[in-house]
Short mmCIF file of the C-alpha atoms (twelve columns), coordinates in Angstrom:
data_MODEL
# 
_entry.id   MODEL 
# 
loop_
_atom_site.group_PDB 
_atom_site.id 
_atom_site.type_symbol 
_atom_site.label_atom_id 
_atom_site.label_alt_id 
_atom_site.label_comp_id 
_atom_site.label_asym_id 
_atom_site.label_seq_id 
_atom_site.Cartn_x 
_atom_site.Cartn_y 
_atom_site.Cartn_z 
_atom_site.pdbx_PDB_model_num 
ATOM 1   C CA . MET A 1   1.792   -1.682 11.025 1 
ATOM 2   C CA . THR A 2   0.272   -1.366 7.582  1 
ATOM 3   C CA . GLU A 3   -1.727  0.273  5.497  1 
ATOM 4   C CA . GLU A 4   -4.333  -2.460 6.691  1 
ATOM 5   C CA . THR A 5   -4.213  -2.197 10.583 1 
ATOM 6   C CA . THR A 6   -3.791  0.797  11.350 1 
ATOM 7   C CA . LYS A 7   -7.038  3.250  11.615 1 
ATOM 8   C CA . LEU A 8   -5.551  6.774  11.757 1 
ATOM 9   C CA . VAL A 9   -2.331  8.833  12.100 1 
ATOM 10  C CA . VAL A 10  -1.941  11.439 14.471 1 
ATOM 11  C CA . SER A 11  1.305   13.740 14.471 1 
ATOM 12  C CA . ASP A 12  2.139   17.739 14.978 1 
ATOM 13  C CA . GLY A 13  2.849   18.696 11.672 1 
ATOM 14  C CA . ALA A 14  6.438   17.949 11.146 1 
ATOM 15  C CA . GLN A 15  6.354   17.535 6.423  1 
ATOM 16  C CA . GLY A 16  8.882   14.789 6.412  1 
ATOM 17  C CA . LEU A 17  6.388   12.869 8.646  1 
ATOM 18  C CA . GLU A 18  3.609   13.882 6.234  1 
ATOM 19  C CA . ASN A 19  5.857   12.570 2.868  1 
ATOM 20  C CA . ALA A 20  6.664   8.838  4.483  1 
ATOM 21  C CA . LEU A 21  2.712   8.973  5.329  1 
ATOM 22  C CA . ASP A 22  1.488   9.687  1.828  1 
ATOM 23  C CA . TYR A 23  4.388   7.061  0.980  1 
ATOM 24  C CA . HIS A 24  4.225   4.583  3.218  1 
ATOM 25  C CA . PHE A 25  0.654   4.748  4.505  1 
ATOM 26  C CA . TYR A 26  -1.324  5.673  1.782  1 
ATOM 27  C CA . GLY A 27  -5.369  6.185  2.532  1 
ATOM 28  C CA . VAL A 28  -4.429  6.337  6.442  1 
ATOM 29  C CA . PRO A 29  -6.517  8.773  7.716  1 
ATOM 30  C CA . HIS A 30  -3.966  11.522 8.914  1 
ATOM 31  C CA . GLN A 31  -5.212  13.701 12.264 1 
ATOM 32  C CA . ARG A 32  -3.141  17.462 12.827 1 
ATOM 33  C CA . CYS A 33  -2.369  17.326 17.017 1 
ATOM 34  C CA . VAL A 34  -4.850  19.811 18.023 1 
ATOM 35  C CA . PHE A 35  -2.579  21.405 21.120 1 
ATOM 36  C CA . HIS A 36  -0.372  21.906 18.221 1 
ATOM 37  C CA . LYS A 37  -2.287  23.389 15.412 1 
ATOM 38  C CA . ILE A 38  -3.457  25.178 18.584 1 
ATOM 39  C CA . LYS A 39  -0.306  26.348 20.135 1 
ATOM 40  C CA . ASN A 40  1.576   27.341 16.663 1 
ATOM 41  C CA . LEU A 41  -0.941  30.347 16.761 1 
ATOM 42  C CA . ALA A 42  1.435   31.816 19.642 1 
ATOM 43  C CA . ASP A 43  4.311   31.343 16.697 1 
ATOM 44  C CA . HIS A 44  2.373   34.158 14.412 1 
ATOM 45  C CA . LEU A 45  0.525   36.935 16.002 1 
ATOM 46  C CA . VAL A 46  2.525   40.012 15.001 1 
ATOM 47  C CA . TYR A 47  -0.123  42.088 17.048 1 
ATOM 48  C CA . ASN A 48  -2.075  44.509 14.949 1 
ATOM 49  C CA . HIS A 49  -4.054  47.544 16.827 1 
ATOM 50  C CA . LEU A 50  -3.036  46.115 19.805 1 
ATOM 51  C CA . ALA A 51  -4.659  47.797 22.565 1 
ATOM 52  C CA . VAL A 52  -2.302  49.003 25.451 1 
ATOM 53  C CA . ASP A 53  -2.498  50.708 28.905 1 
ATOM 54  C CA . GLY A 54  -0.768  53.743 29.009 1 
ATOM 55  C CA . ASP A 55  2.092   54.818 27.272 1 
ATOM 56  C CA . LYS A 56  2.337   53.001 23.500 1 
ATOM 57  C CA . ARG A 57  5.716   53.171 23.793 1 
ATOM 58  C CA . ASP A 58  5.948   51.941 27.323 1 
ATOM 59  C CA . ASP A 59  7.677   48.714 26.971 1 
ATOM 60  C CA . LYS A 60  5.679   46.491 29.979 1 
ATOM 61  C CA . ALA A 61  2.471   48.255 29.490 1 
ATOM 62  C CA . LYS A 62  3.203   46.860 25.483 1 
ATOM 63  C CA . ARG A 63  3.932   43.118 26.964 1 
ATOM 64  C CA . LYS A 64  0.715   43.086 28.880 1 
ATOM 65  C CA . ALA A 65  -0.974  43.839 25.996 1 
ATOM 66  C CA . GLN A 66  0.681   41.097 23.487 1 
ATOM 67  C CA . ARG A 67  0.605   38.760 26.625 1 
ATOM 68  C CA . ALA A 68  -3.435  39.310 26.606 1 
ATOM 69  C CA . ARG A 69  -3.614  39.226 23.045 1 
ATOM 70  C CA . LYS A 70  -1.719  36.176 23.362 1 
ATOM 71  C CA . LYS A 71  -4.062  34.809 26.148 1 
ATOM 72  C CA . ALA A 72  -7.317  35.343 24.387 1 
ATOM 73  C CA . ILE A 73  -6.740  34.099 21.135 1 
ATOM 74  C CA . LEU A 74  -5.493  31.038 22.454 1 
ATOM 75  C CA . ALA A 75  -8.309  29.985 24.322 1 
ATOM 76  C CA . ASP A 76  -10.683 31.162 21.534 1 
ATOM 77  C CA . ALA A 77  -8.293  28.571 19.910 1 
ATOM 78  C CA . GLY A 78  -9.152  25.298 22.234 1 
ATOM 79  C CA . ALA A 79  -12.631 26.725 22.589 1 
ATOM 80  C CA . ILE A 80  -13.331 26.097 19.154 1 
ATOM 81  C CA . TYR A 81  -13.012 22.159 20.141 1 
ATOM 82  C CA . ALA A 82  -14.888 22.050 22.812 1 
ATOM 83  C CA . SER A 83  -17.704 19.673 21.019 1 
ATOM 84  C CA . ASP A 84  -17.283 16.440 19.208 1 
ATOM 85  C CA . VAL A 85  -19.983 17.526 16.072 1 
ATOM 86  C CA . GLU A 86  -17.868 18.257 13.537 1 
ATOM 87  C CA . SER A 87  -20.444 21.152 11.965 1 
ATOM 88  C CA . GLU A 88  -20.318 22.649 15.625 1 
ATOM 89  C CA . ILE A 89  -16.538 22.648 15.284 1 
ATOM 90  C CA . ARG A 90  -16.592 24.453 12.060 1 
ATOM 91  C CA . ALA A 91  -19.245 27.021 13.495 1 
ATOM 92  C CA . ARG A 92  -17.278 27.466 16.393 1 
ATOM 93  C CA . ALA A 93  -14.178 28.079 13.512 1 
ATOM 94  C CA . GLU A 94  -15.868 30.523 11.741 1 
ATOM 95  C CA . VAL A 95  -16.639 32.450 14.997 1 
ATOM 96  C CA . PHE A 96  -13.243 32.141 15.645 1 
ATOM 97  C CA . ARG A 97  -11.934 33.874 12.139 1 
ATOM 98  C CA . GLU A 98  -14.797 35.951 12.259 1 
ATOM 99  C CA . THR A 99  -13.162 37.487 15.528 1 
ATOM 100 C CA . TRP A 100 -9.705  37.739 14.767 1 
ATOM 101 C CA . GLN A 101 -9.357  37.554 10.831 1 
ATOM 102 C CA . GLU A 102 -8.623  41.160 11.249 1 
ATOM 103 C CA . ARG A 103 -6.050  42.002 14.185 1 
ATOM 104 C CA . GLU A 104 -4.144  39.018 13.143 1 
ATOM 105 C CA . PRO A 105 -4.209  38.021 9.894  1 
ATOM 106 C CA . LYS A 106 -1.309  35.737 9.509  1 
ATOM 107 C CA . ALA A 107 -2.045  33.313 12.762 1 
ATOM 108 C CA . MET A 108 -5.439  33.517 10.636 1 
ATOM 109 C CA . THR A 109 -4.026  31.607 7.781  1 
ATOM 110 C CA . ASN A 110 -2.013  29.544 9.560  1 
ATOM 111 C CA . PHE A 111 -4.413  28.101 11.461 1 
ATOM 112 C CA . PHE A 112 -6.584  27.771 8.509  1 
ATOM 113 C CA . THR A 113 -3.953  25.977 6.860  1 
ATOM 114 C CA . ASP A 114 -4.826  22.379 7.188  1 
ATOM 115 C CA . PHE A 115 -7.715  22.649 9.950  1 
ATOM 116 C CA . ASP A 116 -9.670  20.012 8.275  1 
ATOM 117 C CA . LYS A 117 -6.477  17.473 9.253  1 
ATOM 118 C CA . THR A 118 -7.520  18.432 13.012 1 
ATOM 119 C CA . LEU A 119 -10.556 16.652 12.306 1 
ATOM 120 C CA . THR A 120 -10.046 13.331 10.875 1 
ATOM 121 C CA . TYR A 121 -10.722 11.455 14.685 1 
ATOM 122 C CA . LEU A 122 -14.347 12.769 14.025 1 
ATOM 123 C CA . ARG A 123 -14.499 10.481 10.714 1 
ATOM 124 C CA . VAL A 124 -12.654 7.334  11.929 1 
ATOM 125 C CA . ASP A 125 -14.633 4.746  13.541 1 
ATOM 126 C CA . PHE A 126 -13.079 5.361  17.633 1 
ATOM 127 C CA . PRO A 127 -15.753 5.442  20.327 1 
ATOM 128 C CA . VAL A 128 -16.320 9.103  20.950 1 
ATOM 129 C CA . SER A 129 -14.889 8.310  24.921 1 
ATOM 130 C CA . LEU A 130 -10.946 7.729  22.667 1 
ATOM 131 C CA . ALA A 131 -11.253 11.281 21.449 1 
ATOM 132 C CA . VAL A 132 -9.502  13.154 24.354 1 
ATOM 133 C CA . LEU A 133 -6.424  10.398 23.067 1 
ATOM 134 C CA . ILE A 134 -5.895  10.556 19.842 1 
ATOM 135 C CA . ARG A 135 -7.020  13.908 18.210 1 
ATOM 136 C CA . THR A 136 -3.328  14.826 19.790 1 
ATOM 137 C CA . THR A 137 0.032   13.924 20.995 1 
ATOM 138 C CA . ASN A 138 0.316   15.065 23.954 1 
ATOM 139 C CA . ARG A 139 -0.331  11.838 25.876 1 
ATOM 140 C CA . LEU A 140 2.473   9.691  23.738 1 
ATOM 141 C CA . GLU A 141 4.681   13.131 24.003 1 
ATOM 142 C CA . ARG A 142 4.597   13.034 27.686 1 
ATOM 143 C CA . PHE A 143 4.814   9.058  27.262 1 
ATOM 144 C CA . HIS A 144 8.454   9.175  25.225 1 
ATOM 145 C CA . LYS A 145 9.145   12.054 28.032 1 
ATOM 146 C CA . GLU A 146 8.736   9.634  31.458 1 
ATOM 147 C CA . MET A 147 11.073  6.911  29.326 1 
ATOM 148 C CA . ARG A 148 13.943  9.561  29.248 1 
ATOM 149 C CA . ARG A 149 13.818  10.295 32.489 1 
ATOM 150 C CA . LYS A 150 13.451  6.964  33.339 1 
ATOM 151 C CA . GLN A 151 16.529  6.047  31.498 1 
ATOM 152 C CA . ARG A 152 18.653  9.058  32.746 1 
ATOM 153 C CA . ASP A 153 17.601  7.475  36.578 1 
ATOM 154 C CA . ILE A 154 18.877  4.737  35.482 1 
ATOM 155 C CA . GLY A 155 22.168  5.616  33.506 1 
ATOM 156 C CA . MET A 156 22.515  2.544  30.792 1 
ATOM 157 C CA . PHE A 157 20.650  -1.064 30.130 1 
ATOM 158 C CA . GLN A 158 22.289  -3.680 30.947 1 
ATOM 159 C CA . SER A 159 20.814  -5.582 28.214 1 
ATOM 160 C CA . GLU A 160 17.655  -5.415 25.539 1 
ATOM 161 C CA . GLU A 161 15.573  -7.335 28.011 1 
ATOM 162 C CA . GLY A 162 16.150  -4.468 31.260 1 
ATOM 163 C CA . CYS A 163 15.088  -1.578 27.896 1 
ATOM 164 C CA . GLU A 164 11.949  -3.529 26.899 1 
ATOM 165 C CA . ALA A 165 10.971  -4.666 29.865 1 
ATOM 166 C CA . ILE A 166 11.115  -1.342 31.897 1 
ATOM 167 C CA . TRP A 167 9.172   0.239  28.366 1 
ATOM 168 C CA . TYR A 168 6.441   -2.387 28.713 1 
ATOM 169 C CA . LEU A 169 5.886   -1.423 32.605 1 
ATOM 170 C CA . LEU A 170 5.761   2.315  31.850 1 
ATOM 171 C CA . ALA A 171 3.480   1.414  28.433 1 
ATOM 172 C CA . THR A 172 1.263   -1.201 31.823 1 
ATOM 173 C CA . ARG A 173 0.667   2.022  33.881 1 
ATOM 174 C CA . GLU A 174 0.525   4.693  31.020 1 
ATOM 175 C CA . THR A 175 -2.288  2.383  29.972 1 
ATOM 176 C CA . ALA A 176 -3.828  2.071  33.242 1 
ATOM 177 C CA . LYS A 177 -3.555  5.991  34.226 1 
ATOM 178 C CA . GLN A 178 -5.229  6.798  30.741 1 
ATOM 179 C CA . GLN A 179 -8.118  3.666  31.658 1 
ATOM 180 C CA . ALA A 180 -8.459  5.299  34.754 1 
ATOM 181 C CA . ALA A 181 -8.068  8.645  33.796 1 
ATOM 182 C CA . LEU A 182 -11.100 7.810  31.001 1 
ATOM 183 C CA . ASN A 183 -13.075 5.639  33.242 1 
ATOM 184 C CA . LEU A 184 -12.863 2.581  31.056 1 
ATOM 185 C CA . ARG A 185 -12.026 -0.915 31.794 1 
ATOM 186 C CA . PRO A 186 -9.125  -2.889 30.727 1 
# 
């Protein structure tokens, strides 16, 4: 991998990787994983102005209201990316901010920090059908999880070639699954 051969780097937002990318892949577009950006919203919810059904001192009612808030804000955040047109995504993002800013200012600040990096995939020359693959790290993480599972099943590789064979077979299988899901031909 070089700056010349790499069209896009997708990451979950880890700061160490950001610094390494700036140093080793300067000028290569960096896509912030949309899934992780949305998921991280939950870490910053403070539940201001929470509407609780019943007694506000009732912990069960409070937890239920918090779960409902979390579910609503994450669904609204996900809906922002339900388009492949940048202007539509930005318009939805502004509606999202206006809807939640007063109740969840900390979460909104976090979400809109580096928000532009979640749209990088729209500015890179890829077929639109691949957007679902390049705007998030989920499939790569799933691949690594599958590899770890296989390694646990096997126990220990008998040789380097055996390890490479498993990686090749898993990569081939995952590629076939992705192509089938996208209705692409190999």
